PDB file of C-alpha atoms and ligand atoms in Angstrom:
ATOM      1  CA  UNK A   1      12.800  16.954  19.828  1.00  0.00           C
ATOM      2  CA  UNK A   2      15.035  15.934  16.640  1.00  0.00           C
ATOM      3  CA  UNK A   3      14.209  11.663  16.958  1.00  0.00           C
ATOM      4  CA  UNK A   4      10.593  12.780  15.477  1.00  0.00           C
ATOM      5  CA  UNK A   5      10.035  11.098  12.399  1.00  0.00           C
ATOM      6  CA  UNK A   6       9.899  13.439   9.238  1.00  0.00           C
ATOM      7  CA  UNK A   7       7.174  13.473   6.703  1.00  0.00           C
ATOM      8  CA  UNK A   8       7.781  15.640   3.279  1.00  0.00           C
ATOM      9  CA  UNK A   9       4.830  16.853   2.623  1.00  0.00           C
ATOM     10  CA  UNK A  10       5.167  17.718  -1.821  1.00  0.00           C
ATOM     11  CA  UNK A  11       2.109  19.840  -2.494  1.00  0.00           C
ATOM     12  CA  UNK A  12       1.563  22.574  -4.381  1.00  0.00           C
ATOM     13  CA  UNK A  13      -2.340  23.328  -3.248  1.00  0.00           C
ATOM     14  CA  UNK A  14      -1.792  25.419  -0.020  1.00  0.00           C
ATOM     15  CA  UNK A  15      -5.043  24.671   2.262  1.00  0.00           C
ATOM     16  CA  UNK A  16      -4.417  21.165   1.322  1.00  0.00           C
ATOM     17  CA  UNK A  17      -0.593  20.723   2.480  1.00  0.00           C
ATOM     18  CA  UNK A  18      -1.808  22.681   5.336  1.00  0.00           C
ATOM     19  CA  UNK A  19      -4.003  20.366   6.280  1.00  0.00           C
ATOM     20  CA  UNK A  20      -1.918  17.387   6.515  1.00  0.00           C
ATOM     21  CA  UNK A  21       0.777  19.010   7.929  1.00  0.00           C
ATOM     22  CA  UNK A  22      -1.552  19.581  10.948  1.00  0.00           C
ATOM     23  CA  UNK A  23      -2.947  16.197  10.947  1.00  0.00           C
ATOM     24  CA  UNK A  24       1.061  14.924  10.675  1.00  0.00           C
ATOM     25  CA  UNK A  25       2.562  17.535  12.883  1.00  0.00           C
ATOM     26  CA  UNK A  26      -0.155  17.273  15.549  1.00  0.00           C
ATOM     27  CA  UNK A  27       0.396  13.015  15.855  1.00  0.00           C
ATOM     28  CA  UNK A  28       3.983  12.940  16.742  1.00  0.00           C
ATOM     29  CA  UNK A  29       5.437  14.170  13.126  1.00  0.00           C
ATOM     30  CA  UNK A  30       7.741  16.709  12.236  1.00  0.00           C
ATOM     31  CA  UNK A  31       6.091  17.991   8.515  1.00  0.00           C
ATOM     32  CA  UNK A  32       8.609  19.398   6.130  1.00  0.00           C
ATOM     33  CA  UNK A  33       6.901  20.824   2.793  1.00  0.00           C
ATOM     34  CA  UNK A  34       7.810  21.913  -0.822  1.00  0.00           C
ATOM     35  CA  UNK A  35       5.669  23.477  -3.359  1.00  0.00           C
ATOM     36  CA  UNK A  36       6.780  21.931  -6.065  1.00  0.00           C
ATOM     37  CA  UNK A  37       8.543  18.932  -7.656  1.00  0.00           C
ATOM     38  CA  UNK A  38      11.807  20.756  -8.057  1.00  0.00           C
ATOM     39  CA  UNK A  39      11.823  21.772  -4.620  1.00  0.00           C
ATOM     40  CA  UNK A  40      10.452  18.266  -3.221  1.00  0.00           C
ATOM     41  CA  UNK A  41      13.059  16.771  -4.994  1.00  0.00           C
ATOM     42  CA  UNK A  42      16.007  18.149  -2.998  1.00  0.00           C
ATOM     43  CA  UNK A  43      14.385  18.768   0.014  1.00  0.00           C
ATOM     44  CA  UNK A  44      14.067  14.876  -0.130  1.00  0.00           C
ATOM     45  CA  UNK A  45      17.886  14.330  -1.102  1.00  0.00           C
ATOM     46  CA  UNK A  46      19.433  16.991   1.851  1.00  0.00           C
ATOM     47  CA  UNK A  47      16.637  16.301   4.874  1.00  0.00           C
ATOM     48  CA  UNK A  48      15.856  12.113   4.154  1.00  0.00           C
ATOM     49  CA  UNK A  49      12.838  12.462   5.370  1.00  0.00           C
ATOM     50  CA  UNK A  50      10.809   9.615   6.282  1.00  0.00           C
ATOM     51  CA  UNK A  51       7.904   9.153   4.360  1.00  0.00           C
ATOM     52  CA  UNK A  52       6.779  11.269   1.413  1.00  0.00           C
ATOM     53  CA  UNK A  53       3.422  12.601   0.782  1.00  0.00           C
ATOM     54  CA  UNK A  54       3.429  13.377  -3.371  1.00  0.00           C
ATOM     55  CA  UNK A  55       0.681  14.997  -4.856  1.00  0.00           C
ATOM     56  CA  UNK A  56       0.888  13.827  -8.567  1.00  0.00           C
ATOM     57  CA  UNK A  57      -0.656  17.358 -10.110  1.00  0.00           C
ATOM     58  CA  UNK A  58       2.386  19.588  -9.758  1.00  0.00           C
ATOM     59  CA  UNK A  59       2.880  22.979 -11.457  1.00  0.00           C
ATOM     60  CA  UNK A  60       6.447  22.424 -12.862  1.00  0.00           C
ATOM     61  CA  UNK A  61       6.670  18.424 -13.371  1.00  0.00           C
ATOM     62  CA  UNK A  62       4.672  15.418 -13.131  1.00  0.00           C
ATOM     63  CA  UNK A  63       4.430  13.582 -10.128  1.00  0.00           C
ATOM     64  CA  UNK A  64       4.905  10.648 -11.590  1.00  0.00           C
ATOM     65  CA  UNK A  65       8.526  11.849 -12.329  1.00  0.00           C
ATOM     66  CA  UNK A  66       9.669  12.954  -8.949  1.00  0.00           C
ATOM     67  CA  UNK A  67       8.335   9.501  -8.393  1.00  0.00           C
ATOM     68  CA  UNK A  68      10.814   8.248 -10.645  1.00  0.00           C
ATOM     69  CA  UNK A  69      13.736  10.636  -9.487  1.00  0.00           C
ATOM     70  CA  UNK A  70      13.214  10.085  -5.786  1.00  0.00           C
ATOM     71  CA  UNK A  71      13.184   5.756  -6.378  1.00  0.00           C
ATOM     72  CA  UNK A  72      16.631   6.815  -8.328  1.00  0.00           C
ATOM     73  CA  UNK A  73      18.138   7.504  -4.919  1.00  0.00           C
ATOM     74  CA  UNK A  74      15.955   6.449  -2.297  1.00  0.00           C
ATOM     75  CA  UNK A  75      13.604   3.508  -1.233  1.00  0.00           C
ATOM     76  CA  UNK A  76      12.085   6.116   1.028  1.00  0.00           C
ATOM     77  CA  UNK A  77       8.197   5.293   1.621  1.00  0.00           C
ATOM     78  CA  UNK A  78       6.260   7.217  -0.504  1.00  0.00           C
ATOM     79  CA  UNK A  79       2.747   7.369  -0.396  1.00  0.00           C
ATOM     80  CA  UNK A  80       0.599   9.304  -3.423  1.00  0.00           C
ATOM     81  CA  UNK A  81      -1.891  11.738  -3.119  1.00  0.00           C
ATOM     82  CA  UNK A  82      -4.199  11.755  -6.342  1.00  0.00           C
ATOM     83  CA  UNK A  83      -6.952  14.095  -7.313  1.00  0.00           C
ATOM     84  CA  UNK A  84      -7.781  12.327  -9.881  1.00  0.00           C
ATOM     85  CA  UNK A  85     -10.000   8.989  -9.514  1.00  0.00           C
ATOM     86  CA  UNK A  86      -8.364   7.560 -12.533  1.00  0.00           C
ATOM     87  CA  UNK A  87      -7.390   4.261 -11.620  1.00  0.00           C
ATOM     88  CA  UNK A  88      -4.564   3.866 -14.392  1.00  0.00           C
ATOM     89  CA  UNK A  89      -2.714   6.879 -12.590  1.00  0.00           C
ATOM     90  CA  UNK A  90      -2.909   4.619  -9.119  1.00  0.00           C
ATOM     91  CA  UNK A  91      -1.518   1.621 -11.073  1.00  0.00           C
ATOM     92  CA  UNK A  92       0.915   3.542 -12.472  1.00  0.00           C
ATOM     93  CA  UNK A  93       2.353   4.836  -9.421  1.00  0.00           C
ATOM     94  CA  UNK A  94       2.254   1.726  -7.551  1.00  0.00           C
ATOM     95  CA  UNK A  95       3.722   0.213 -10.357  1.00  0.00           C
ATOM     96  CA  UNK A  96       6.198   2.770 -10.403  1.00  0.00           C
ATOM     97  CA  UNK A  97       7.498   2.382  -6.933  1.00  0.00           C
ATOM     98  CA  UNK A  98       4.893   4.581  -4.766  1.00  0.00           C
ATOM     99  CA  UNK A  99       3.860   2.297  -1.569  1.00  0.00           C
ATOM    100  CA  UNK A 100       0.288   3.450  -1.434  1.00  0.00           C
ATOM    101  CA  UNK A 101      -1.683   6.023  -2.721  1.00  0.00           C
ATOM    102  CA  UNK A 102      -4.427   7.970  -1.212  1.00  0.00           C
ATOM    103  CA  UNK A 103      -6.860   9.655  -3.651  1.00  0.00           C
ATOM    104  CA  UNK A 104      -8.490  13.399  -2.358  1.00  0.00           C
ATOM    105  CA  UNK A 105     -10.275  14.711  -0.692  1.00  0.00           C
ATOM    106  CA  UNK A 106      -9.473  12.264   2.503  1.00  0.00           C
ATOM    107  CA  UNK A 107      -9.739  12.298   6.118  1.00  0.00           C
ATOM    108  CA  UNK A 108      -7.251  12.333   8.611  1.00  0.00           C
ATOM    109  CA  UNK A 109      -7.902   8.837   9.753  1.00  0.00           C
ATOM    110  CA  UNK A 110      -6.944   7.770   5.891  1.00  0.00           C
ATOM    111  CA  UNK A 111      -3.949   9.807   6.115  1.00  0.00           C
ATOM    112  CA  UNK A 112      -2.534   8.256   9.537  1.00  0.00           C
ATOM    113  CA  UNK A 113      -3.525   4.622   8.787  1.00  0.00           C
ATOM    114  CA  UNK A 114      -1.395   4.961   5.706  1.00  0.00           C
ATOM    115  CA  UNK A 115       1.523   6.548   6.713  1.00  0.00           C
ATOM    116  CA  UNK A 116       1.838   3.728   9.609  1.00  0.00           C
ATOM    117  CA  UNK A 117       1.166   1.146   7.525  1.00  0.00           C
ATOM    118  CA  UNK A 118       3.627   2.459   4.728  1.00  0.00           C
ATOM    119  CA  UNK A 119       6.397   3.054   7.611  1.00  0.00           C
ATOM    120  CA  UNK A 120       5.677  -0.376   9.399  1.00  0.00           C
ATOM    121  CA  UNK A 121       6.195  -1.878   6.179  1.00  0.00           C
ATOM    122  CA  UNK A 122       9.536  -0.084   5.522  1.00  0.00           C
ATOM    123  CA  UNK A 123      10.739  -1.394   9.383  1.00  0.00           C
ATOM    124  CA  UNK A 124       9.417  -4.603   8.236  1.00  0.00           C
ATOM    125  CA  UNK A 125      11.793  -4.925   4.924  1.00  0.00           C
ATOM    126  CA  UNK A 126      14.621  -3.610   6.928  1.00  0.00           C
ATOM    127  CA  UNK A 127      14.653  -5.578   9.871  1.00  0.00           C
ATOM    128  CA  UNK A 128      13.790  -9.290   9.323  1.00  0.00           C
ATOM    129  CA  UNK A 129      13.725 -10.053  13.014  1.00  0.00           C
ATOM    130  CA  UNK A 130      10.532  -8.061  12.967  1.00  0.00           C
ATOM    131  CA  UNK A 131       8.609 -10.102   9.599  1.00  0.00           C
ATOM    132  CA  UNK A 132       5.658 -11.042  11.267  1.00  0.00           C
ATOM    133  CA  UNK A 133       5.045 -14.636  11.064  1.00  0.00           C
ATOM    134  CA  UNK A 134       1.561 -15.001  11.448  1.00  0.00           C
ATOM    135  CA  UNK A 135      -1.065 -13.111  10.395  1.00  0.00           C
ATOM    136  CA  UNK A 136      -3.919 -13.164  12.695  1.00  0.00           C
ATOM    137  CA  UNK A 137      -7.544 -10.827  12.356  1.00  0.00           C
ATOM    138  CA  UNK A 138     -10.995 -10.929  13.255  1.00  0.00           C
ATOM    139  CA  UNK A 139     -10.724 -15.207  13.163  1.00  0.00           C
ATOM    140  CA  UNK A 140      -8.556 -15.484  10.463  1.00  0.00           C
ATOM    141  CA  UNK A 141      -5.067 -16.916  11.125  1.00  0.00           C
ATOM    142  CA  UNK A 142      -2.378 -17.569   8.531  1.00  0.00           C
ATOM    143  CA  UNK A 143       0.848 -19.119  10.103  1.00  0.00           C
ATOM    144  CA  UNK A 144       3.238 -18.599   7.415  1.00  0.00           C
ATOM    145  CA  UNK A 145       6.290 -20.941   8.900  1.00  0.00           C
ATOM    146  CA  UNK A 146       3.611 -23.825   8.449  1.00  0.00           C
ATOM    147  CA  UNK A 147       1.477 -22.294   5.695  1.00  0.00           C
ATOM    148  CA  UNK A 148      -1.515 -23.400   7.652  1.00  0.00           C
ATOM    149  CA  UNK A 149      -4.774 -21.584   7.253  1.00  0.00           C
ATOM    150  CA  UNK A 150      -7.272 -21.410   9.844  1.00  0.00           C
ATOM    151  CA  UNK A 151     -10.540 -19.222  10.296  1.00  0.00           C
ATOM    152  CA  UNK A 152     -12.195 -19.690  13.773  1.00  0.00           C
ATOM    153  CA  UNK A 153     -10.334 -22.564  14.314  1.00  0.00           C
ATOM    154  CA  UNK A 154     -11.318 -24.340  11.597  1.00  0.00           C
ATOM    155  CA  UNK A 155      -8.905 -25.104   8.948  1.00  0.00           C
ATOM    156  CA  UNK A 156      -9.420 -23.609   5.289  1.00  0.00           C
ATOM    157  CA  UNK A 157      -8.130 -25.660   2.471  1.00  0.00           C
ATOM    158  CA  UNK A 158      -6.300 -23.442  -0.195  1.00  0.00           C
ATOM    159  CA  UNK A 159      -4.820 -24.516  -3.561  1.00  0.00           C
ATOM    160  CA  UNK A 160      -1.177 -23.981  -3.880  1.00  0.00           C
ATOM    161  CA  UNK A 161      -1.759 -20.490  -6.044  1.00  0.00           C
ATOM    162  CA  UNK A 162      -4.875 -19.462  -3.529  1.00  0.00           C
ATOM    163  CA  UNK A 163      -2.601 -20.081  -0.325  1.00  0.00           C
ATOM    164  CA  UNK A 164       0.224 -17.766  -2.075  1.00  0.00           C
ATOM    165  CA  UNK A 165      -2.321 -15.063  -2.676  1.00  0.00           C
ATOM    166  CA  UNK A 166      -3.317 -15.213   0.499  1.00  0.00           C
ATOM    167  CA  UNK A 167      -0.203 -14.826   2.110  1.00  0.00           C
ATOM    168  CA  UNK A 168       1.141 -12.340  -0.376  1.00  0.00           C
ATOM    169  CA  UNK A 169      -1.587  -9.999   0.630  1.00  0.00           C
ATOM    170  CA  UNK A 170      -1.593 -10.734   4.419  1.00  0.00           C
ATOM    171  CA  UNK A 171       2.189  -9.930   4.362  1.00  0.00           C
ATOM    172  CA  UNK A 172       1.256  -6.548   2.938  1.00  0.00           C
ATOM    173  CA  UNK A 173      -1.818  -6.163   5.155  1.00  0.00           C
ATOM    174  CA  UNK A 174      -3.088  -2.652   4.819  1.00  0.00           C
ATOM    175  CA  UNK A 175      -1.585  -2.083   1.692  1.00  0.00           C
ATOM    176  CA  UNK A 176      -2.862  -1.853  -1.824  1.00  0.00           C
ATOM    177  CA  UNK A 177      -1.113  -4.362  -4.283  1.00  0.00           C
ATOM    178  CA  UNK A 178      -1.855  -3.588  -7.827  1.00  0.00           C
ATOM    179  CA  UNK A 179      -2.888  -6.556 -10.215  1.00  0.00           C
ATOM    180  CA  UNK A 180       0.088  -6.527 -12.221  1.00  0.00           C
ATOM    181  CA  UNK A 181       2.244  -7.153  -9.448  1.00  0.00           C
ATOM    182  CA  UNK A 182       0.702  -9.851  -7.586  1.00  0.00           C
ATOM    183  CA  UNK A 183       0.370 -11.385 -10.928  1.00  0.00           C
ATOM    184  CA  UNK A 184       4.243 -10.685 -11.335  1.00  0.00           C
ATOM    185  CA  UNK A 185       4.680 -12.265  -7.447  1.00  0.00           C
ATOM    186  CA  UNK A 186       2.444 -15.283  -7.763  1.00  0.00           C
ATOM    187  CA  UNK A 187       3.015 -16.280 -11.513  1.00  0.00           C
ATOM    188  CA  UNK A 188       6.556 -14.829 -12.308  1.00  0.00           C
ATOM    189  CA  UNK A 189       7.943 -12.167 -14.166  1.00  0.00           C
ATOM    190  CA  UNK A 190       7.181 -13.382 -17.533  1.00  0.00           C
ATOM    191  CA  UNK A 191       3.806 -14.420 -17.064  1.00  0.00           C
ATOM    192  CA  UNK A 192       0.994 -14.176 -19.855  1.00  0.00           C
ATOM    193  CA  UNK A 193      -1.768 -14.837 -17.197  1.00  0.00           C
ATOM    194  CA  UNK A 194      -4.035 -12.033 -17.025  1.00  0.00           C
ATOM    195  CA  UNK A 195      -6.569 -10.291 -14.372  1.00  0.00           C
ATOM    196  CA  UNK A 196      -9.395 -12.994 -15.370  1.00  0.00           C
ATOM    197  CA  UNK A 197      -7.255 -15.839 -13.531  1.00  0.00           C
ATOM    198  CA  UNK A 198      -6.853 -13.692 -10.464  1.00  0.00           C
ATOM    199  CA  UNK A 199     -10.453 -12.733 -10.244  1.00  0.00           C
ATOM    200  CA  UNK A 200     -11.609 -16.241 -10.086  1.00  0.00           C
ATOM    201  CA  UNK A 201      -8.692 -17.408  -8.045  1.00  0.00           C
ATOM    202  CA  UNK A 202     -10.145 -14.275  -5.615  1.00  0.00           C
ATOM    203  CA  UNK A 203     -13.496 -15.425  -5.724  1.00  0.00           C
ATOM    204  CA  UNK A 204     -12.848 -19.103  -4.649  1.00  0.00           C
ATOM    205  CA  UNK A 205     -10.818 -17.413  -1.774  1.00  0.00           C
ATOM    206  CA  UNK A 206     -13.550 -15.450  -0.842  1.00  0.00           C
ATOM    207  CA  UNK A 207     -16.172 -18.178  -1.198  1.00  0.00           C
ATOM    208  CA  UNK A 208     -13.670 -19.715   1.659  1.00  0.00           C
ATOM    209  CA  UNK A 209     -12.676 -16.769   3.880  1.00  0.00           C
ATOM    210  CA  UNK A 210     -15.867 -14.786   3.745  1.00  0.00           C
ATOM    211  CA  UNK A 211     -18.816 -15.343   4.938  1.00  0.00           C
ATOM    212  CA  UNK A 212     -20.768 -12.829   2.403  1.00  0.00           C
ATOM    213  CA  UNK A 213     -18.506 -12.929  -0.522  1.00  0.00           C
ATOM    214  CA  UNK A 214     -20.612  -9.891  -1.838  1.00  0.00           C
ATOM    215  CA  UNK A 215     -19.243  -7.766   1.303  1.00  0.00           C
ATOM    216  CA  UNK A 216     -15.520  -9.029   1.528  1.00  0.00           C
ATOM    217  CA  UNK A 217     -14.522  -8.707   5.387  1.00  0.00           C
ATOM    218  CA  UNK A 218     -10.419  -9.665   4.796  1.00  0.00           C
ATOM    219  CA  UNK A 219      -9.710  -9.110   0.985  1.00  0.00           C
ATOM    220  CA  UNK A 220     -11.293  -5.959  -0.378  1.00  0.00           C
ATOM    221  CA  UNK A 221     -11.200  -4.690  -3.936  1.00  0.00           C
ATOM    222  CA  UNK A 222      -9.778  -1.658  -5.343  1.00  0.00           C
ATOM    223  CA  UNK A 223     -11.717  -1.264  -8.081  1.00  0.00           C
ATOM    224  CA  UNK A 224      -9.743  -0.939 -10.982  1.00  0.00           C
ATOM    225  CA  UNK A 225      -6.242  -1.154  -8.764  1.00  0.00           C
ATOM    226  CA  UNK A 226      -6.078  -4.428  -7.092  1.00  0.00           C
ATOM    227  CA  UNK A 227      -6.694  -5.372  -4.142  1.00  0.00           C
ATOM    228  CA  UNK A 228      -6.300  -4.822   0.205  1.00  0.00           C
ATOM    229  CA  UNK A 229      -6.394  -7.001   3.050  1.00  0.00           C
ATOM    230  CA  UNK A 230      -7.361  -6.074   6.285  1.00  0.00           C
ATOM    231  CA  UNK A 231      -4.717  -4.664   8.585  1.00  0.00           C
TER     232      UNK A 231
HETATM  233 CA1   CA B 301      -1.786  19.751  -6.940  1.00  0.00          CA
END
């Protein structure tokens, strides 16, 4: 089999690049795996693999900078693995071109729904015959063509800046978007506006979308990160 999909898996904690290789390897991926940054870094230039698993506590550089190296050459999805429940770190890699992040320990479940997610996303950007459209869960439609809004066939009526949150997020469905970038996306790259605007922009969404506000069923909150809509 060489059309499997290949996952670098750059992480230095044996048991635990075991154990995604086996949860990778064992659902249709082919798990390539370095030790180190060094070796991550041009295992990822010679085999283009196709999605990266970084853990950011390396012994011989900071994940953050084969972060930084690997977005120097490729737009390859990368998705973080973080001991560390600091949510600056997340930001920063988000920020810094990761895709997602996943923060240990995690279950397999995690793993997979993030690498698909990440790698659907990637098709997504590179083909535009397959941008979805319409976003449709659990009630909630978006048509984005006629930036309608509907939840159990009822329309919802967004503001302008509520509507493009909205959509921003469905369009990333499943992934985490950190503040400062949908305040970048929504309000432009020069923007002064800070997290207070989006959290009350958020909660008059949610006073419309959800029906417990409290216990957010579409948008959900990564505390400290930004936020996730349901995939
Ligand atoms: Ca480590």
């Amino acid at each position: 089999m060489t059309n499997k999909q290949s996952i670098l898996i750059i992480e230095d904690e044996k048991n635990i690049g075991n154990y995604i290789e086996t949860i990778v390897a064992s659902n249709g991926y082919r798990a390539l795996r370095a030790m180190s940054g060094t070796s991550g870094l041009s295992m990822c230039a010679s085999h283009h693999p196709d999605l990266v698993l970084l853990d950011l506590g390396l012994p011989d550089m900071d994940g953050m900078e084969v972060l930084q190296r690997i977005r120097d050459f490729s737009n390859v999805p990368i998705i973080v693995i973080s001991a560390r429940t600091q949510e600056k770190e997340k930001v920063a890699a988000l920020d810094g071109g990761a895709d997602d992040y996943i923060t240990k320990p995690f279950g397999s479940e995690e793993v997979l729904a993030r690498i698909c997610t990440a790698m659907r996303h990637h098709a997504q950007l590179d083909n535009a015959a397959l941008q979805q459209t319409v976003y449709s869960r659990d009630g909630l439609v978006i048509d984005f063509d006629r930036r309608l809004v509907t939840l159990d066939g009822q329309p919802v009526h967004l503001t302008q800046i509520e509507y493009k949150l909205v959509s921003l997020l469905a369009k990333n469905a499943g992934r985490v978007l950190s503040y400062d970038s949908i305040l970048k996306e929504i309000w432009g790259p020069f923007t002064d506006t800070d997290n207070q605007i989006l959290r009350v922009n958020m909660a008059n969404i949610r006073r419309k979308l959800e029906v417990n506000p409290a216990q957010p069923h579409y948008i959900f909150t990564e505390i400290g990160v930004g936020y996730r809509m349901l995939e």
